[in-house]
Amino acid sequence: MDQLQYRGKLRFYLQLPFYMVIVFVIGNIVLYMLDPKLGVATSICIVIYTTISILLYRNNQKKLEDEIINFAVRYGTVQKRMLNQFEVPYALLDSTHRFVWMNEAFSDLTGRDRTYQKSVTSIFKELTKEVLDRADDDFFVTKVHLGNSVFEARLQKLYFDDDLQTNELITLNEGISTMTALTLFDVTELLAVKGEVEDLQMVPAYVYVDNFEETVDALEDVKRSLLLAVLDRAVNKYFQKYDGIVRKIEKDKYFVVFQHRFLRQMEESKFALLEEVKSIKVGNDNDITLSIGIGLNGNSYVKNSEFARAAINIALGRGGAQAVVKNNQEVSYYGSHGKEVEKNTRVKARVKAQALREMIASHDNVLVMGHSLADADAFGAAVGVCIAARNQDKKAQIVLNSITSSLRPLVEQFSEENGYPADMIINSEAAISLLTTRTLVMVVDTNRPNYTDCPKLLEMTDNIVVFDHHRQGAEQIEGPLLSYIEPYASSTCEMIAETLHYYSEDIQIKPTEADTIYAGILIDTNNFMTKTGVRTFEAAAYLRRCGADVARVRKLLREDMRTYKARAEIVRHAEVYRNVFAISVCESTDLESPTVVSAQAANELLNIVGIKASFVLTAYNNKIYVSSRSIDEIDVQLIMERLGGGGHLHIAGTQIENSTVPEVKHRIQDVIDKMIDEGEISI
């Protein structure tokens, strides 16, 4: 019984007779002073009292301890019986996560004997050491599976030492190790009901015809009506398979509502409607393409509708011919394997030009910036914006933090000696200091805030305009006053040239400025070999009329011998993966503009017979830059999107932080393998 120590009131009551002896002794001393004879008599009584108290304490200590233990055992037995017969499965695990004890319900559920002492992971694979270690004083809840049932497992750490130390009667000298309590609640039916409720939720969708005007205008009246009827029938028939309701809200737009349970089937078929409508031929030369936007998992039907609207905008911003599903903050893409549909109408360009004119007129100054490590397209587009601002006597400045060797010849043209302001080109710090509520911030050649030269600038103002030719992704600049994103365009400089054409009748473009914008088109089209359409050549013709000179531009874009050799080395050391993918690395140690060289090398790798896509990796500024190119069969944008980047069907890229070149190279190969297995890439 040495392990038992009396505490609190029980200890006080048991030791009270001995405390009284002390009081009696003190009183006896006082009596000795007053009457020695009475003091002697009292001393005899105190000795007798003390002897009797000690004898009684010793004789009754064993009985008292036995009574305490018997009470604790009876009390614990009642508790144990109640817990053992508790209908909820309950078990205790030791510090190594092995079973110490389980009640009857837990034993019956798992089919294990109550003496089972193996690890809990042997029964529930989900309860790994990492999960179990997350248990603390509060309940930690996770899901586990057993057979066809799903359980909510609640884990709580128990500290027996602390519990016993707070006991008012006894404590243990030897510590007891910490245990984990595991409680299981069967949530199979609950999850099934929640799944049924989720499956029955109504999902809104928008369906737009991408090239309606171009296709219909070229047909005769009779065939036009027939085409519309066939198109309406195809859309209605597709969604009727999924018990959907289709309503035509405009001549080329549909609003659809269907149950959530059918969305999985649509995704598995990759929205077959996208391919079905391409086969519709009623005298039309162009393939009809659709864009679909779907929104779900908002807090209300209104929120779902907003998600669907955002999804259709993303689909259109990515070039159309695809479906986008916006599941709250998660965005998924389907389709988009074809070429972007070039629109011959210039109505949109004219409308955007007038809108930009009004935007600039209503602000005091303009700050324009492109993506970090700006190229000729970003800088040329920025120069075009400065021309538009100058036409309205507004000051415009270009935010440019770093000037690469390939861009320097273009930038040097805009010096004070050539009649341009000394502060025409500024850095991020200067731009932030110049920002006011009356400043218009214009972003060109990118629609991702983190890719811009000064992301903080976008956080400090709502007066934002975006002009870009890249497909939109999940990450985009929120709430711009004006957004002009055309993935079919060859370059942002092409879009700017069209905008300037409709901006004002008296707009003046100097030959130097025309050269710069022309250079942007030339670089992004790889000398008019990639993504060129009718409007590309018309934009180039407009710039030629404004004074652009091909010979001058060619001289501006020449490169030094070191850059040329570096590009040749990249091509020479390229590895061929799966017989059709060229992957190489650019060593950026002695190059001023390694990312530009990488892009050029990626283009040159496509000149090799049998290569369908190329990838060049560059470690620069604590990031891994990837430039990817293809000719016609491989959609490199889909590959880059899986790595967090984006771009176009044949020109794309990404920037990856906290990684190494070999790691990124393996990631590219893994993505290629996975997409081939999924049927996204056909070789």
Coordinates of N, CA, C and O in Angstrom, one line a residue, residues 31-164:
L31 N 0.3 24.4 32.1 CA -0.1 23.9 33.4 C 1.1 23.6 34.4 O 0.9 23.8 35.6
Y32 N 2.2 23.1 33.8 CA 3.4 22.9 34.6 C 3.8 24.2 35.3 O 4.2 24.2 36.5
M33 N 3.6 25.3 34.7 CA 4.0 26.6 35.2 C 3.0 27.0 36.3 O 3.4 27.7 37.3
L34 N 1.8 26.6 36.2 CA 0.7 27.1 37.1 C 0.7 26.1 38.3 O 0.5 26.5 39.5
D35 N 0.6 24.7 37.9 CA 0.5 23.7 39.0 C 1.2 22.5 38.5 O 0.8 21.7 37.7
P36 N 2.4 22.2 39.1 CA 3.2 21.1 38.6 C 2.5 19.8 38.8 O 2.6 18.9 37.9
K37 N 1.8 19.6 39.9 CA 1.1 18.3 40.1 C 0.0 18.1 39.0 O -0.1 17.0 38.4
L38 N -0.7 19.1 38.7 CA -1.7 19.0 37.6 C -1.0 18.8 36.3 O -1.5 18.0 35.4
G39 N 0.1 19.4 36.1 CA 0.9 19.2 34.8 C 1.3 17.7 34.7 O 1.3 17.2 33.6
V40 N 1.8 17.1 35.8 CA 2.2 15.7 35.7 C 1.0 14.8 35.3 O 1.1 13.9 34.5
A41 N -0.1 15.1 35.9 CA -1.3 14.3 35.6 C -1.7 14.4 34.2 O -2.1 13.4 33.5
T42 N -1.6 15.6 33.7 CA -2.0 15.9 32.3 C -1.0 15.2 31.4 O -1.4 14.7 30.3
S43 N 0.3 15.2 31.7 CA 1.3 14.5 30.9 C 1.0 13.0 30.8 O 1.1 12.4 29.7
I44 N 0.5 12.4 31.9 CA 0.2 11.0 31.8 C -1.0 10.8 30.9 O -1.0 9.8 30.1
C45 N -2.0 11.7 31.0 CA -3.1 11.5 30.1 C -2.7 11.7 28.6 O -3.2 11.0 27.7
I46 N -1.8 12.6 28.3 CA -1.4 12.9 27.0 C -0.6 11.7 26.4 O -0.8 11.3 25.3
V47 N 0.2 11.0 27.3 CA 0.9 9.8 26.8 C 0.0 8.7 26.5 O 0.1 8.0 25.5
I48 N -1.1 8.5 27.4 CA -2.1 7.5 27.2 C -2.8 7.8 25.9 O -3.0 6.9 25.0
Y49 N -3.2 9.0 25.6 CA -4.0 9.4 24.4 C -3.1 9.2 23.2 O -3.6 8.7 22.2
T50 N -1.9 9.6 23.3 CA -1.0 9.4 22.1 C -0.8 7.9 21.8 O -0.8 7.5 20.6
T51 N -0.6 7.1 22.8 CA -0.4 5.7 22.6 C -1.6 5.1 22.0 O -1.5 4.3 21.0
I52 N -2.8 5.4 22.5 CA -4.0 4.8 21.9 C -4.2 5.3 20.5 O -4.6 4.5 19.6
S53 N -3.9 6.5 20.2 CA -4.1 7.1 18.8 C -3.2 6.3 17.8 O -3.6 6.0 16.7
I54 N -1.9 6.1 18.2 CA -1.0 5.4 17.3 C -1.4 4.0 17.1 O -1.4 3.5 16.0
L55 N -1.8 3.3 18.2 CA -2.3 1.9 18.1 C -3.5 1.8 17.2 O -3.6 0.9 16.3
L56 N -4.5 2.7 17.4 CA -5.7 2.7 16.6 C -5.4 3.0 15.1 O -5.9 2.4 14.2
Y57 N -4.4 3.9 14.8 CA -4.1 4.3 13.4 C -3.4 3.1 12.7 O -3.8 2.8 11.6
R58 N -2.5 2.4 13.5 CA -1.8 1.3 12.9 C -2.7 0.1 12.6 O -2.7 -0.5 11.6
N59 N -3.6 -0.1 13.6 CA -4.5 -1.3 13.5 C -5.6 -1.0 12.4 O -6.0 -2.0 11.8
N60 N -6.0 0.2 12.2 CA -7.1 0.5 11.3 C -6.6 1.0 9.9 O -7.4 1.2 9.0
Q61 N -5.3 1.2 9.7 CA -4.8 1.7 8.4 C -5.1 0.8 7.3 O -5.5 1.1 6.2
K62 N -4.8 -0.5 7.6 CA -5.0 -1.6 6.5 C -6.5 -1.6 6.1 O -6.8 -1.7 5.0
K63 N -7.4 -1.6 7.2 CA -8.8 -1.7 6.9 C -9.2 -0.4 6.1 O -10.1 -0.5 5.1
L64 N -8.7 0.7 6.5 CA -9.1 2.0 5.8 C -8.7 2.0 4.3 O -9.5 2.3 3.4
E65 N -7.4 1.5 4.1 CA -6.9 1.5 2.7 C -7.7 0.4 1.9 O -8.0 0.7 0.7
D66 N -8.1 -0.7 2.5 CA -8.9 -1.7 1.8 C -10.2 -1.1 1.5 O -10.8 -1.4 0.4
E67 N -10.8 -0.4 2.4 CA -12.2 0.2 2.1 C -12.1 1.2 0.9 O -13.0 1.3 0.1
I68 N -11.0 2.0 0.9 CA -10.8 3.0 -0.2 C -10.7 2.3 -1.5 O -11.3 2.7 -2.5
I69 N -9.8 1.3 -1.5 CA -9.6 0.5 -2.8 C -10.8 -0.2 -3.2 O -11.2 -0.2 -4.4
N70 N -11.6 -0.8 -2.3 CA -12.8 -1.5 -2.6 C -13.8 -0.5 -3.2 O -14.5 -0.8 -4.2
F71 N -13.9 0.7 -2.6 CA -14.8 1.7 -3.2 C -14.4 2.1 -4.6 O -15.2 2.2 -5.5
A72 N -13.1 2.3 -4.8 CA -12.6 2.7 -6.1 C -12.8 1.6 -7.1 O -13.2 1.9 -8.3
V73 N -12.6 0.3 -6.7 CA -12.8 -0.8 -7.6 C -14.3 -0.9 -8.0 O -14.7 -1.0 -9.1
R74 N -15.2 -0.8 -6.9 CA -16.6 -0.8 -7.2 C -17.1 0.3 -8.1 O -17.8 0.1 -9.1
Y75 N -16.5 1.5 -7.9 CA -16.8 2.7 -8.7 C -16.3 2.5 -10.1 O -17.0 2.8 -11.1
G76 N -15.0 2.0 -10.2 CA -14.5 1.8 -11.5 C -15.2 0.7 -12.3 O -15.3 0.8 -13.5
T77 N -15.6 -0.3 -11.5 CA -16.3 -1.4 -12.2 C -17.6 -0.9 -12.8 O -18.0 -1.3 -13.9
V78 N -18.3 -0.1 -12.1 CA -19.6 0.5 -12.6 C -19.3 1.3 -13.9 O -20.0 1.2 -14.9
Q79 N -18.2 2.2 -13.8 CA -17.9 2.9 -15.0 C -17.5 2.1 -16.1 O -17.8 2.3 -17.3
K80 N -16.6 1.0 -15.9 CA -16.2 0.2 -16.9 C -17.3 -0.6 -17.6 O -17.4 -0.8 -18.8
R81 N -18.3 -1.1 -16.7 CA -19.5 -1.8 -17.2 C -20.3 -0.9 -18.1 O -20.7 -1.3 -19.2
M82 N -20.4 0.4 -17.7 CA -21.2 1.3 -18.5 C -20.5 1.6 -19.8 O -21.1 1.6 -20.9
L83 N -19.1 1.8 -19.8 CA -18.4 2.1 -21.0 C -18.3 0.8 -21.9 O -18.4 0.9 -23.1
N84 N -18.2 -0.4 -21.3 CA -18.1 -1.6 -22.0 C -19.4 -1.9 -22.8 O -19.4 -2.4 -23.9
Q85 N -20.5 -1.5 -22.2 CA -21.8 -1.8 -22.8 C -22.3 -0.6 -23.6 O -23.4 -0.6 -24.1
F86 N -21.5 0.4 -23.7 CA -21.8 1.6 -24.5 C -22.0 1.2 -26.0 O -21.1 0.5 -26.5
E87 N -23.0 1.7 -26.6 CA -23.3 1.3 -28.0 C -22.4 1.9 -29.0 O -22.2 1.4 -30.1
V88 N -21.7 3.0 -28.6 CA -20.7 3.6 -29.5 C -19.4 2.9 -29.4 O -18.9 2.7 -28.3
P89 N -18.8 2.4 -30.6 CA -17.5 1.8 -30.5 C -16.4 2.7 -29.9 O -16.3 3.8 -30.3
Y90 N -15.7 2.2 -28.9 CA -14.7 3.0 -28.2 C -13.5 2.1 -27.9 O -13.7 0.9 -27.5
A91 N -12.3 2.7 -28.0 CA -11.1 1.9 -27.7 C -10.0 2.9 -27.2 O -10.1 4.1 -27.4
L92 N -9.1 2.3 -26.5 CA -7.9 3.0 -26.0 C -6.6 2.5 -26.6 O -6.5 1.3 -26.7
L93 N -5.8 3.5 -27.0 CA -4.5 3.1 -27.7 C -3.4 3.6 -26.8 O -3.5 4.7 -26.2
D94 N -2.3 2.8 -26.8 CA -1.1 3.3 -26.1 C -0.3 4.2 -26.9 O -0.7 4.6 -28.0
S95 N 0.9 4.6 -26.4 CA 1.7 5.6 -27.1 C 2.3 5.1 -28.4 O 2.7 5.9 -29.2
T96 N 2.3 3.8 -28.6 CA 2.7 3.2 -29.9 C 1.5 2.9 -30.8 O 1.7 2.2 -31.8
H97 N 0.3 3.4 -30.4 CA -0.9 3.2 -31.2 C -1.4 1.8 -31.3 O -2.0 1.4 -32.2
R98 N -1.0 1.0 -30.3 CA -1.6 -0.4 -30.2 C -2.8 -0.4 -29.2 O -2.9 0.5 -28.3
F99 N -3.7 -1.3 -29.4 CA -4.9 -1.4 -28.6 C -4.5 -1.8 -27.2 O -3.8 -2.8 -26.9
V100 N -5.1 -1.0 -26.2 CA -5.0 -1.4 -24.8 C -6.3 -2.0 -24.3 O -6.3 -2.9 -23.6
W101 N -7.4 -1.4 -24.8 CA -8.7 -1.9 -24.4 C -9.7 -1.4 -25.5 O -9.5 -0.4 -26.1
M102 N -10.8 -2.3 -25.6 CA -11.9 -1.9 -26.5 C -13.2 -2.4 -25.9 O -13.2 -3.4 -25.2
N103 N -14.2 -1.7 -26.1 CA -15.5 -2.1 -25.6 C -16.2 -3.2 -26.5 O -15.6 -3.5 -27.6
E104 N -17.3 -3.7 -26.1 CA -17.9 -4.8 -26.8 C -18.4 -4.3 -28.2 O -18.2 -5.0 -29.2
A105 N -18.9 -3.0 -28.3 CA -19.3 -2.5 -29.6 C -18.2 -2.4 -30.6 O -18.3 -2.8 -31.8
F106 N -17.0 -2.0 -30.1 CA -15.8 -1.9 -31.0 C -15.4 -3.3 -31.4 O -15.0 -3.5 -32.6
S107 N -15.4 -4.3 -30.5 CA -15.0 -5.6 -30.8 C -15.9 -6.3 -31.8 O -15.5 -6.9 -32.8
D108 N -17.2 -6.1 -31.6 CA -18.2 -6.6 -32.6 C -18.1 -6.0 -34.0 O -18.2 -6.7 -35.0
L109 N -17.8 -4.7 -34.0 CA -17.7 -4.0 -35.3 C -16.5 -4.4 -36.1 O -16.6 -4.7 -37.3
T110 N -15.3 -4.6 -35.4 CA -14.1 -4.9 -36.1 C -13.9 -6.4 -36.2 O -13.0 -6.8 -37.0
G111 N -14.6 -7.2 -35.5 CA -14.4 -8.6 -35.5 C -13.1 -9.0 -34.8 O -12.6 -10.1 -35.1
R112 N -12.6 -8.2 -34.0 CA -11.3 -8.5 -33.2 C -11.7 -8.9 -31.8 O -12.6 -8.3 -31.2
D113 N -10.9 -9.8 -31.2 CA -11.0 -10.1 -29.8 C -10.6 -9.0 -29.0 O -9.7 -8.2 -29.3
R114 N -11.2 -8.9 -27.8 CA -10.9 -7.7 -26.9 C -9.5 -7.8 -26.4 O -9.0 -6.8 -25.8
T115 N -8.8 -8.9 -26.6 CA -7.4 -8.9 -26.2 C -6.5 -8.6 -27.3 O -5.2 -8.7 -27.2
Y116 N -7.0 -8.1 -28.4 CA -6.3 -7.8 -29.6 C -5.3 -6.6 -29.3 O -5.8 -5.6 -28.8
Q117 N -4.1 -6.7 -29.5 CA -3.1 -5.7 -29.1 C -2.2 -5.2 -30.2 O -1.2 -4.5 -30.0
K118 N -2.6 -5.4 -31.5 CA -1.9 -4.9 -32.6 C -2.2 -3.4 -32.9 O -3.1 -2.8 -32.3
S119 N -1.5 -2.9 -33.8 CA -1.6 -1.4 -34.1 C -3.0 -1.2 -34.7 O -3.5 -2.1 -35.5
V120 N -3.6 0.0 -34.5 CA -4.9 0.3 -35.0 C -4.8 0.4 -36.5 O -5.8 0.3 -37.2
T121 N -3.6 0.7 -37.1 CA -3.4 0.8 -38.5 C -3.7 -0.5 -39.2 O -4.1 -0.5 -40.4
S122 N -3.6 -1.6 -38.5 CA -3.9 -2.9 -39.1 C -5.4 -3.1 -39.4 O -5.7 -4.0 -40.2
I123 N -6.2 -2.3 -38.8 CA -7.7 -2.4 -39.0 C -8.1 -1.2 -39.9 O -8.8 -1.4 -40.9
F124 N -7.6 0.0 -39.6 CA -8.0 1.2 -40.3 C -6.7 1.7 -41.0 O -5.9 2.3 -40.3
K125 N -6.6 1.5 -42.3 CA -5.4 2.0 -43.0 C -5.3 3.5 -43.0 O -4.2 4.0 -43.1
E126 N -6.4 4.2 -42.9 CA -6.3 5.7 -42.9 C -5.7 6.2 -41.6 O -5.2 7.4 -41.6
L127 N -5.7 5.5 -40.5 CA -5.1 5.9 -39.3 C -3.6 5.6 -39.2 O -3.2 4.8 -38.5
T128 N -2.9 6.4 -40.0 CA -1.4 6.2 -40.0 C -0.8 6.9 -38.8 O -1.5 7.7 -38.1
K129 N 0.5 6.7 -38.6 CA 1.2 7.4 -37.5 C 1.0 8.9 -37.6 O 0.8 9.6 -36.5
E130 N 1.1 9.5 -38.8 CA 1.0 10.9 -38.9 C -0.3 11.4 -38.5 O -0.4 12.5 -37.9
V131 N -1.4 10.7 -38.9 CA -2.7 11.1 -38.5 C -2.9 11.0 -37.0 O -3.5 11.9 -36.3
L132 N -2.5 9.8 -36.4 CA -2.7 9.6 -35.0 C -1.9 10.6 -34.1 O -2.3 11.0 -33.0
D133 N -0.7 11.0 -34.6 CA 0.1 12.0 -33.9 C -0.6 13.4 -33.8 O -0.2 14.3 -33.0
R134 N -1.6 13.6 -34.7 CA -2.3 14.9 -34.7 C -3.3 15.0 -33.6 O -3.9 16.1 -33.4
A135 N -3.6 13.9 -32.9 CA -4.6 14.0 -31.8 C -4.0 14.8 -30.6 O -2.8 14.7 -30.3
D136 N -4.8 15.6 -30.0 CA -4.4 16.4 -28.8 C -5.6 16.4 -27.8 O -6.4 15.5 -27.8
D137 N -5.6 17.4 -27.0 CA -6.6 17.5 -25.9 C -8.0 17.6 -26.6 O -9.0 17.2 -26.0
D138 N -8.1 18.3 -27.7 CA -9.4 18.5 -28.4 C -9.5 17.3 -29.3 O -8.6 16.6 -29.7
F139 N -10.8 17.1 -29.8 CA -11.1 16.0 -30.7 C -10.5 16.3 -32.1 O -10.6 17.4 -32.6
F140 N -9.8 15.3 -32.6 CA -9.3 15.4 -34.0 C -10.2 14.4 -34.8 O -10.2 13.2 -34.4
V141 N -10.8 14.9 -35.8 CA -11.8 14.1 -36.5 C -11.3 13.7 -37.9 O -10.8 14.6 -38.6
T142 N -11.5 12.5 -38.3 CA -11.1 12.0 -39.7 C -12.0 10.9 -40.1 O -12.8 10.4 -39.3
K143 N -12.0 10.6 -41.4 CA -12.9 9.6 -41.9 C -12.1 8.3 -42.1 O -10.9 8.3 -42.5
V144 N -12.7 7.1 -41.8 CA -12.1 5.8 -42.0 C -13.1 4.9 -42.6 O -14.3 5.2 -42.5
H145 N -12.6 3.9 -43.3 CA -13.5 2.9 -43.9 C -13.3 1.5 -43.4 O -12.2 1.1 -43.0
L146 N -14.4 0.8 -43.2 CA -14.4 -0.6 -42.8 C -15.4 -1.3 -43.6 O -16.6 -1.1 -43.4
G147 N -15.0 -2.2 -44.5 CA -16.0 -2.9 -45.4 C -16.6 -1.8 -46.3 O -16.0 -1.0 -46.9
N148 N -17.9 -1.9 -46.3 CA -18.7 -0.9 -47.1 C -19.2 0.3 -46.3 O -20.0 1.1 -46.8
S149 N -18.7 0.4 -45.1 CA -19.2 1.5 -44.2 C -18.1 2.5 -44.0 O -16.9 2.3 -44.1
V150 N -18.6 3.7 -43.8 CA -17.7 4.9 -43.5 C -17.9 5.4 -42.1 O -19.1 5.5 -41.7
F151 N -16.9 5.6 -41.4 CA -17.0 6.0 -40.0 C -16.2 7.3 -39.8 O -15.2 7.6 -40.4
E152 N -16.8 8.1 -38.9 CA -16.1 9.3 -38.4 C -15.3 8.9 -37.2 O -15.9 8.6 -36.1
A153 N -14.0 9.0 -37.3 CA -13.1 8.6 -36.2 C -12.7 9.9 -35.4 O -12.2 10.8 -36.0
R154 N -13.0 9.8 -34.1 CA -12.6 11.0 -33.2 C -11.5 10.5 -32.3 O -11.6 9.5 -31.6
L155 N -10.4 11.2 -32.4 CA -9.2 10.9 -31.6 C -9.0 12.0 -30.6 O -9.1 13.2 -30.9
Q156 N -8.7 11.5 -29.4 CA -8.4 12.5 -28.3 C -7.3 11.9 -27.4 O -7.4 10.7 -27.0
K157 N -6.3 12.7 -27.1 CA -5.2 12.3 -26.2 C -5.6 12.4 -24.8 O -6.2 13.4 -24.3
L158 N -5.3 11.4 -24.0 CA -5.7 11.4 -22.5 C -4.4 11.4 -21.7 O -3.5 10.6 -22.0
Y159 N -4.4 12.3 -20.7 CA -3.2 12.4 -19.8 C -3.6 11.9 -18.5 O -4.1 12.7 -17.6
F160 N -3.3 10.6 -18.1 CA -3.8 10.1 -16.9 C -3.0 10.6 -15.7 O -3.6 10.8 -14.6
D161 N -1.7 11.0 -15.9 CA -1.0 11.6 -14.7 C -1.7 12.8 -14.2 O -1.9 13.0 -13.0
D162 N -2.1 13.7 -15.1 CA -2.7 15.0 -14.7 C -4.1 14.7 -14.0 O -4.4 15.3 -13.0
D163 N -4.8 13.7 -14.5 CA -6.1 13.4 -13.9 C -5.9 12.9 -12.4 O -6.7 13.3 -11.5
L164 N -4.9 12.0 -12.2 CA -4.8 11.5 -10.9 C -4.2 12.5 -9.9 O -4.5 12.5 -8.7

